[in-house]
Short mmCIF file of C-alpha atoms in Angstrom, two decimals:
data_model
loop_
_atom_site.label_atom_id
_atom_site.label_comp_id
_atom_site.label_asym_id
_atom_site.label_seq_id
_atom_site.Cartn_x
_atom_site.Cartn_y
_atom_site.Cartn_z
CA UNK L 1 -4.64 -44.60 -45.57
CA UNK L 2 -6.61 -46.42 -42.84
CA UNK L 3 -3.85 -45.60 -40.37
CA UNK L 4 -3.97 -41.95 -41.39
CA UNK L 5 -7.77 -41.76 -41.02
CA UNK L 6 -7.59 -43.55 -37.66
CA UNK L 7 -5.81 -40.65 -36.00
CA UNK L 8 -8.17 -38.23 -34.23
CA UNK L 9 -8.91 -35.57 -36.84
CA UNK L 10 -7.62 -32.04 -36.42
CA UNK L 11 -10.45 -29.58 -35.68
CA UNK L 12 -9.92 -27.80 -39.00
CA UNK L 13 -10.33 -31.07 -40.94
CA UNK L 14 -13.42 -31.91 -38.88
CA UNK L 15 -14.96 -28.48 -39.44
CA UNK L 16 -14.36 -28.65 -43.20
CA UNK L 17 -15.83 -32.18 -43.28
CA UNK L 18 -19.00 -31.01 -41.55
CA UNK L 19 -19.32 -28.15 -44.04
CA UNK L 20 -18.87 -30.72 -46.83
CA UNK L 21 -21.71 -32.86 -45.41
CA UNK L 22 -23.89 -29.74 -45.35
CA UNK L 23 -22.94 -29.00 -48.97
CA UNK L 24 -23.81 -32.53 -50.08
CA UNK L 25 -27.26 -32.33 -48.44
CA UNK L 26 -27.92 -28.95 -50.10
CA UNK L 27 -26.75 -30.28 -53.47
CA UNK L 28 -29.08 -33.25 -53.04
CA UNK L 29 -31.95 -30.78 -52.58
CA UNK L 30 -32.29 -30.86 -48.77
CA UNK L 31 -30.79 -29.11 -45.78
CA UNK L 32 -28.62 -29.89 -42.78
CA UNK L 33 -30.71 -30.29 -39.62
CA UNK L 34 -30.79 -33.45 -37.53
CA UNK L 35 -33.37 -32.66 -34.83
CA UNK L 36 -36.27 -32.61 -37.34
CA UNK L 37 -35.89 -36.38 -37.20
CA UNK L 38 -37.52 -36.32 -33.73
CA UNK L 39 -40.60 -34.67 -35.24
CA UNK L 40 -40.71 -37.18 -38.10
CA UNK L 41 -40.41 -40.19 -35.79
CA UNK L 42 -43.12 -38.89 -33.44
CA UNK L 43 -45.33 -38.32 -36.47
CA UNK L 44 -44.75 -41.89 -37.72
CA UNK L 45 -45.63 -43.14 -34.24
CA UNK L 46 -49.06 -41.49 -34.48
CA UNK L 47 -48.36 -38.24 -32.58
CA UNK L 48 -50.58 -36.43 -35.09
CA UNK L 49 -53.54 -37.75 -33.08
CA UNK L 50 -52.50 -35.79 -29.99
CA UNK L 51 -50.94 -32.63 -31.47
CA UNK L 52 -51.40 -30.71 -34.72
CA UNK L 53 -47.62 -30.04 -34.76
CA UNK L 54 -47.14 -33.63 -35.92
CA UNK L 55 -49.85 -33.49 -38.60
CA UNK L 56 -47.59 -33.11 -41.59
CA UNK L 57 -46.37 -35.34 -44.37
CA UNK L 58 -43.46 -37.07 -42.61
CA UNK L 59 -42.51 -38.58 -45.97
CA UNK L 60 -41.02 -35.16 -46.75
CA UNK L 61 -38.42 -36.21 -44.15
CA UNK L 62 -37.83 -39.74 -45.50
CA UNK L 63 -34.38 -38.62 -46.70
CA UNK L 64 -33.52 -37.47 -43.15
CA UNK L 65 -34.45 -40.83 -41.64
CA UNK L 66 -32.21 -42.56 -44.20
CA UNK L 67 -29.45 -40.04 -43.42
CA UNK L 68 -29.76 -40.90 -39.72
CA UNK L 69 -29.63 -44.61 -40.46
CA UNK L 70 -26.38 -43.81 -42.26
CA UNK L 71 -25.13 -41.82 -39.25
CA UNK L 72 -25.73 -44.84 -37.02
CA UNK L 73 -23.86 -47.09 -39.47
CA UNK L 74 -21.08 -44.49 -39.77
CA UNK L 75 -20.59 -44.47 -35.99
CA UNK L 76 -20.19 -48.24 -36.07
CA UNK L 77 -17.76 -48.14 -39.00
CA UNK L 78 -15.68 -45.42 -37.33
CA UNK L 79 -15.12 -47.27 -34.05
CA UNK L 80 -14.71 -50.68 -35.72
CA UNK L 81 -12.34 -49.82 -38.56
CA UNK L 82 -11.05 -46.31 -37.80
CA UNK L 83 -10.62 -46.46 -34.03
CA UNK L 84 -8.11 -44.02 -32.54
CA UNK L 85 -4.96 -45.46 -30.89
CA UNK L 86 -5.71 -43.53 -27.68
CA UNK L 87 -8.85 -42.24 -25.93
CA UNK L 88 -9.98 -38.64 -26.46
CA UNK L 89 -7.20 -36.35 -25.19
CA UNK L 90 -8.91 -33.56 -23.28
CA UNK L 91 -7.15 -30.76 -21.41
CA UNK L 92 -5.64 -31.48 -18.00
CA UNK L 93 -7.79 -28.70 -16.49
CA UNK L 94 -10.97 -30.54 -17.59
CA UNK L 95 -9.62 -33.88 -16.38
CA UNK L 96 -9.03 -32.28 -12.96
CA UNK L 97 -12.44 -30.55 -12.81
CA UNK L 98 -14.25 -33.77 -13.76
CA UNK L 99 -12.18 -35.78 -11.30
CA UNK L 100 -13.36 -33.41 -8.56
CA UNK L 101 -16.92 -34.29 -9.60
CA UNK L 102 -16.14 -38.02 -9.42
CA UNK L 103 -15.83 -38.59 -13.19
CA UNK L 104 -12.60 -40.25 -14.29
CA UNK L 105 -11.26 -39.55 -17.78
CA UNK L 106 -9.97 -42.77 -19.43
CA UNK L 107 -6.23 -42.83 -20.14
CA UNK L 108 -6.15 -46.02 -22.23
CA UNK L 109 -8.63 -47.54 -24.67
CA UNK L 110 -9.06 -50.40 -22.21
CA UNK L 111 -10.50 -47.88 -19.72
CA UNK L 112 -12.79 -46.36 -22.36
CA UNK L 113 -12.70 -44.38 -25.62
CA UNK L 114 -13.41 -41.11 -23.83
CA UNK L 115 -16.79 -40.71 -25.53
CA UNK L 116 -19.09 -41.42 -22.57
CA UNK L 117 -18.30 -41.44 -18.83
CA UNK L 118 -19.01 -45.05 -18.04
CA UNK L 119 -19.65 -44.33 -14.36
CA UNK L 120 -22.96 -42.78 -15.46
CA UNK L 121 -23.94 -44.00 -18.94
CA UNK L 122 -24.90 -47.61 -18.27
CA UNK L 123 -28.17 -49.45 -17.69
CA UNK L 124 -27.59 -49.97 -13.95
CA UNK L 125 -27.39 -46.20 -13.42
CA UNK L 126 -30.95 -45.85 -14.75
CA UNK L 127 -31.90 -46.91 -11.23
CA UNK L 128 -30.13 -43.89 -9.72
CA UNK L 129 -30.97 -40.19 -9.54
CA UNK L 130 -27.70 -39.28 -11.30
CA UNK L 131 -28.35 -41.65 -14.17
CA UNK L 132 -31.97 -40.55 -14.57
CA UNK L 133 -31.01 -36.86 -14.57
CA UNK L 134 -28.18 -37.19 -17.10
CA UNK L 135 -29.75 -39.72 -19.46
CA UNK L 136 -33.55 -39.44 -19.14
CA UNK L 137 -34.04 -35.80 -18.15
CA UNK L 138 -31.09 -34.74 -20.33
CA UNK L 139 -32.56 -36.53 -23.35
CA UNK L 140 -35.99 -35.03 -22.70
CA UNK L 141 -34.52 -31.50 -22.61
CA UNK L 142 -32.62 -32.15 -25.86
CA UNK L 143 -35.81 -33.25 -27.61
CA UNK L 144 -38.05 -30.53 -26.15
CA UNK L 145 -35.50 -27.73 -26.53
CA UNK L 146 -34.41 -28.49 -30.09
CA UNK L 147 -38.00 -28.65 -31.31
CA UNK L 148 -38.94 -25.48 -29.40
CA UNK L 149 -35.92 -23.64 -30.82
CA UNK L 150 -36.56 -25.10 -34.27
CA UNK L 151 -33.10 -26.65 -34.61
CA UNK L 152 -30.02 -28.02 -32.88
CA UNK L 153 -26.29 -27.67 -33.42
CA UNK L 154 -26.56 -28.67 -37.08
CA UNK L 155 -29.66 -26.66 -38.02
CA UNK L 156 -28.92 -23.51 -36.01
CA UNK L 157 -25.23 -23.37 -35.02
CA UNK L 158 -23.81 -24.53 -38.36
CA UNK L 159 -26.51 -24.27 -41.03
CA UNK L 160 -28.23 -21.19 -39.61
CA UNK L 161 -25.15 -19.20 -38.58
CA UNK L 162 -23.41 -19.86 -41.90
CA UNK L 163 -26.52 -18.53 -43.69
CA UNK L 164 -26.43 -15.44 -41.41
CA UNK L 165 -29.77 -16.17 -39.73
CA UNK L 166 -30.37 -13.95 -36.68
CA UNK L 167 -32.83 -16.43 -35.03
CA UNK L 168 -30.02 -19.00 -35.17
CA UNK L 169 -27.58 -16.68 -33.41
CA UNK L 170 -30.18 -16.13 -30.68
CA UNK L 171 -30.65 -19.90 -30.39
CA UNK L 172 -26.89 -20.50 -30.11
CA UNK L 173 -26.70 -17.90 -27.34
CA UNK L 174 -29.44 -19.93 -25.63
CA UNK L 175 -27.44 -23.17 -26.13
CA UNK L 176 -24.60 -21.58 -24.16
CA UNK L 177 -26.79 -20.07 -21.45
CA UNK L 178 -28.26 -23.53 -20.82
CA UNK L 179 -24.95 -25.35 -21.17
CA UNK L 180 -23.19 -23.05 -18.72
CA UNK L 181 -26.02 -23.34 -16.17
CA UNK L 182 -25.79 -27.14 -16.34
CA UNK L 183 -21.99 -27.23 -16.27
CA UNK L 184 -21.38 -24.80 -13.42
CA UNK L 185 -24.56 -25.07 -11.33
CA UNK L 186 -26.47 -28.29 -12.00
CA UNK L 187 -23.69 -30.83 -12.59
CA UNK L 188 -21.86 -30.01 -9.32
CA UNK L 189 -25.19 -30.45 -7.47
CA UNK L 190 -26.11 -33.68 -9.32
CA UNK L 191 -22.70 -35.33 -9.12
CA UNK L 192 -21.84 -34.19 -5.58
CA UNK M 1 -32.72 -45.45 -55.53
CA UNK M 2 -32.78 -41.74 -54.75
CA UNK M 3 -32.59 -42.23 -50.97
CA UNK M 4 -29.41 -44.32 -51.12
CA UNK M 5 -27.33 -41.15 -51.61
CA UNK M 6 -28.52 -39.91 -48.23
CA UNK M 7 -27.41 -43.17 -46.63
CA UNK M 8 -23.86 -42.55 -47.84
CA UNK M 9 -23.86 -38.92 -46.71
CA UNK M 10 -25.14 -40.12 -43.33
CA UNK M 11 -22.33 -42.69 -43.07
CA UNK M 12 -19.82 -39.93 -43.79
CA UNK M 13 -21.47 -37.78 -41.10
CA UNK M 14 -21.27 -40.58 -38.51
CA UNK M 15 -17.58 -41.07 -39.27
CA UNK M 16 -16.94 -37.31 -39.06
CA UNK M 17 -18.82 -37.02 -35.75
CA UNK M 18 -16.70 -39.86 -34.31
CA UNK M 19 -13.29 -38.82 -35.63
CA UNK M 20 -13.87 -35.15 -34.77
CA UNK M 21 -14.62 -36.34 -31.19
CA UNK M 22 -17.75 -34.13 -31.23
CA UNK M 23 -19.53 -37.23 -29.85
CA UNK M 24 -17.47 -37.05 -26.67
CA UNK M 25 -19.23 -36.08 -23.44
CA UNK M 26 -15.76 -35.06 -22.21
CA UNK M 27 -15.21 -32.72 -25.19
CA UNK M 28 -18.56 -31.02 -24.53
CA UNK M 29 -17.59 -30.50 -20.87
CA UNK M 30 -14.24 -29.09 -22.02
CA UNK M 31 -16.10 -26.72 -24.38
CA UNK M 32 -18.53 -25.41 -21.74
CA UNK M 33 -15.60 -24.96 -19.33
CA UNK M 34 -13.67 -22.98 -22.01
CA UNK M 35 -10.64 -25.22 -21.43
CA UNK M 36 -9.84 -26.10 -25.04
CA UNK M 37 -10.21 -24.61 -28.49
CA UNK M 38 -11.11 -27.99 -30.06
CA UNK M 39 -14.93 -27.74 -30.29
CA UNK M 40 -14.81 -24.00 -31.06
CA UNK M 41 -12.37 -24.77 -33.86
CA UNK M 42 -14.67 -27.41 -35.34
CA UNK M 43 -17.82 -25.29 -35.20
CA UNK M 44 -15.94 -22.11 -36.22
CA UNK M 45 -14.36 -23.70 -39.31
CA UNK M 46 -17.70 -25.31 -40.27
CA UNK M 47 -19.49 -21.96 -39.98
CA UNK M 48 -16.85 -19.97 -41.91
CA UNK M 49 -16.57 -22.63 -44.64
CA UNK M 50 -20.37 -22.86 -44.70
CA UNK M 51 -20.72 -19.08 -45.02
CA UNK M 52 -18.33 -19.05 -48.01
CA UNK M 53 -20.30 -21.96 -49.49
CA UNK M 54 -23.63 -20.14 -49.05
CA UNK M 55 -22.13 -17.03 -50.67
CA UNK M 56 -20.75 -18.96 -53.65
CA UNK M 57 -24.00 -20.92 -54.16
CA UNK M 58 -26.09 -17.73 -54.07
CA UNK M 59 -23.80 -15.56 -56.19
CA UNK M 60 -23.15 -18.35 -58.70
CA UNK M 61 -26.84 -19.35 -58.82
CA UNK M 62 -25.67 -22.93 -58.41
CA UNK M 63 -28.09 -25.73 -59.23
CA UNK M 64 -28.87 -28.81 -57.19
CA UNK M 65 -28.90 -32.40 -58.49
CA UNK M 66 -32.31 -31.81 -60.10
CA UNK M 67 -31.04 -28.81 -62.09
CA UNK M 68 -33.01 -26.34 -59.95
CA UNK M 69 -31.34 -23.13 -58.74
CA UNK M 70 -30.65 -23.65 -55.02
CA UNK M 71 -32.87 -21.55 -52.73
CA UNK M 72 -32.35 -21.13 -49.00
CA UNK M 73 -35.30 -20.72 -46.67
CA UNK M 74 -35.15 -18.13 -43.91
CA UNK M 75 -35.42 -19.34 -40.31
CA UNK M 76 -38.73 -18.15 -38.78
CA UNK M 77 -38.20 -14.99 -36.73
CA UNK M 78 -39.55 -16.52 -33.53
CA UNK M 79 -36.90 -15.08 -31.24
CA UNK M 80 -38.63 -16.03 -27.98
CA UNK M 81 -38.72 -19.68 -29.09
CA UNK M 82 -35.07 -19.42 -30.18
CA UNK M 83 -33.83 -18.18 -26.80
CA UNK M 84 -36.09 -20.30 -24.57
CA UNK M 85 -35.85 -23.46 -26.66
CA UNK M 86 -32.14 -22.90 -27.15
CA UNK M 87 -31.57 -22.57 -23.41
CA UNK M 88 -33.60 -25.72 -22.69
CA UNK M 89 -31.60 -27.62 -25.31
CA UNK M 90 -28.36 -26.25 -23.82
CA UNK M 91 -29.33 -27.51 -20.36
CA UNK M 92 -29.82 -30.97 -21.86
CA UNK M 93 -26.75 -30.85 -24.13
CA UNK M 94 -24.39 -30.44 -21.16
CA UNK M 95 -26.15 -33.29 -19.30
CA UNK M 96 -26.15 -35.85 -22.13
CA UNK M 97 -22.91 -34.51 -23.64
CA UNK M 98 -24.47 -35.11 -27.02
CA UNK M 99 -26.64 -33.14 -29.42
CA UNK M 100 -28.92 -35.08 -31.83
CA UNK M 101 -26.30 -36.04 -34.48
CA UNK M 102 -23.88 -37.48 -31.90
CA UNK M 103 -26.74 -39.32 -30.16
CA UNK M 104 -27.35 -41.39 -33.30
CA UNK M 105 -23.60 -41.81 -33.81
CA UNK M 106 -23.08 -43.06 -30.24
CA UNK M 107 -25.89 -45.57 -30.72
CA UNK M 108 -24.18 -46.91 -33.84
CA UNK M 109 -20.96 -47.31 -31.86
CA UNK M 110 -22.77 -49.88 -29.75
CA UNK M 111 -23.67 -47.73 -26.73
CA UNK M 112 -27.13 -49.27 -26.35
CA UNK M 113 -28.02 -47.19 -23.28
CA UNK M 114 -28.20 -44.22 -25.66
CA UNK M 115 -31.52 -45.71 -26.85
CA UNK M 116 -32.93 -44.47 -23.54
CA UNK M 117 -31.61 -40.96 -24.22
CA UNK M 118 -33.05 -40.97 -27.76
CA UNK M 119 -36.37 -42.32 -26.41
CA UNK M 120 -36.45 -39.47 -23.88
CA UNK M 121 -35.67 -36.97 -26.64
CA UNK M 122 -38.63 -38.29 -28.64
CA UNK M 123 -40.82 -37.91 -25.56
CA UNK M 124 -39.52 -34.34 -25.15
CA UNK M 125 -40.38 -33.57 -28.78
CA UNK M 126 -43.84 -35.09 -28.26
CA UNK M 127 -44.50 -32.97 -25.17
CA UNK M 128 -43.29 -29.85 -27.03
CA UNK M 129 -45.73 -30.62 -29.86
CA UNK M 130 -48.60 -30.96 -27.39
CA UNK M 131 -47.71 -27.75 -25.51
CA UNK M 132 -46.81 -25.71 -28.61
CA UNK M 133 -50.12 -23.76 -28.79
CA UNK M 134 -49.62 -22.60 -25.17
CA UNK M 135 -45.92 -21.68 -25.37
CA UNK M 136 -44.62 -18.21 -26.27
CA UNK M 137 -42.86 -18.09 -29.63
#
């Protein structure tokens, strides 16, 4: 069983599992949307003193904070007990494109799991322009953008689209406009 | 303990995010370069299965754990915020290679530098909250 679960999951199994997580949250009386946690944490930190947006009862999101604690634990369980035998197997075209940008895709688990490019995502790189742009500026845009759009991949792309919400479709189109600009224009400039 | 159930659902979510490889910066690059079906398959199956689920819940008037008929709220029709905020998030998603769920998952995997990314995301949310009255929605 453990060996079976330790294989990388097929996309259809993964997609069904995400839908199941969404179902469980709905059955428990809530909804699937992770980026609201940013609002709740800012509110707990006293952001209500500087912006009305954060003046709300964050305890209405206590379940989400517990859910996120679980997500953190789940990530640890998955790599500790259900680790894949090989790193993430991406297409050879992507490996080549990233190699041209100076990012090497790990071929063995000893080189990396293939989750984060270790050339960039480490503490030393926080002293470089590349590291600051990918980690600090990237993180800022994720926080700002998801709150501006009112949702992220979970709230808009999966929850919203599956409930046929037009604002979510518009947001997902935005996700791709931004993602394509970064991938084809910004990343080549940053990593050059 | 009513919140404990959410802890278990969260653990399942963290495992799913890891085993699906949706937490991979490389998979997100592959997606935005249209070089693999993997991420489209995951999101596509989740959306189709979710749409069937929404239909069944609504048509069957299914009840939640408290015995209340499940109601779905409509997303606010703030299309300008959807497109502008969505684009800003997309710019960041392709830089970090992680949307919010995977950020928490990566942290739990022991990638401590992700704390900096999450801290920046909180700062981004804070700045959005402060600028909200001045931004078009």
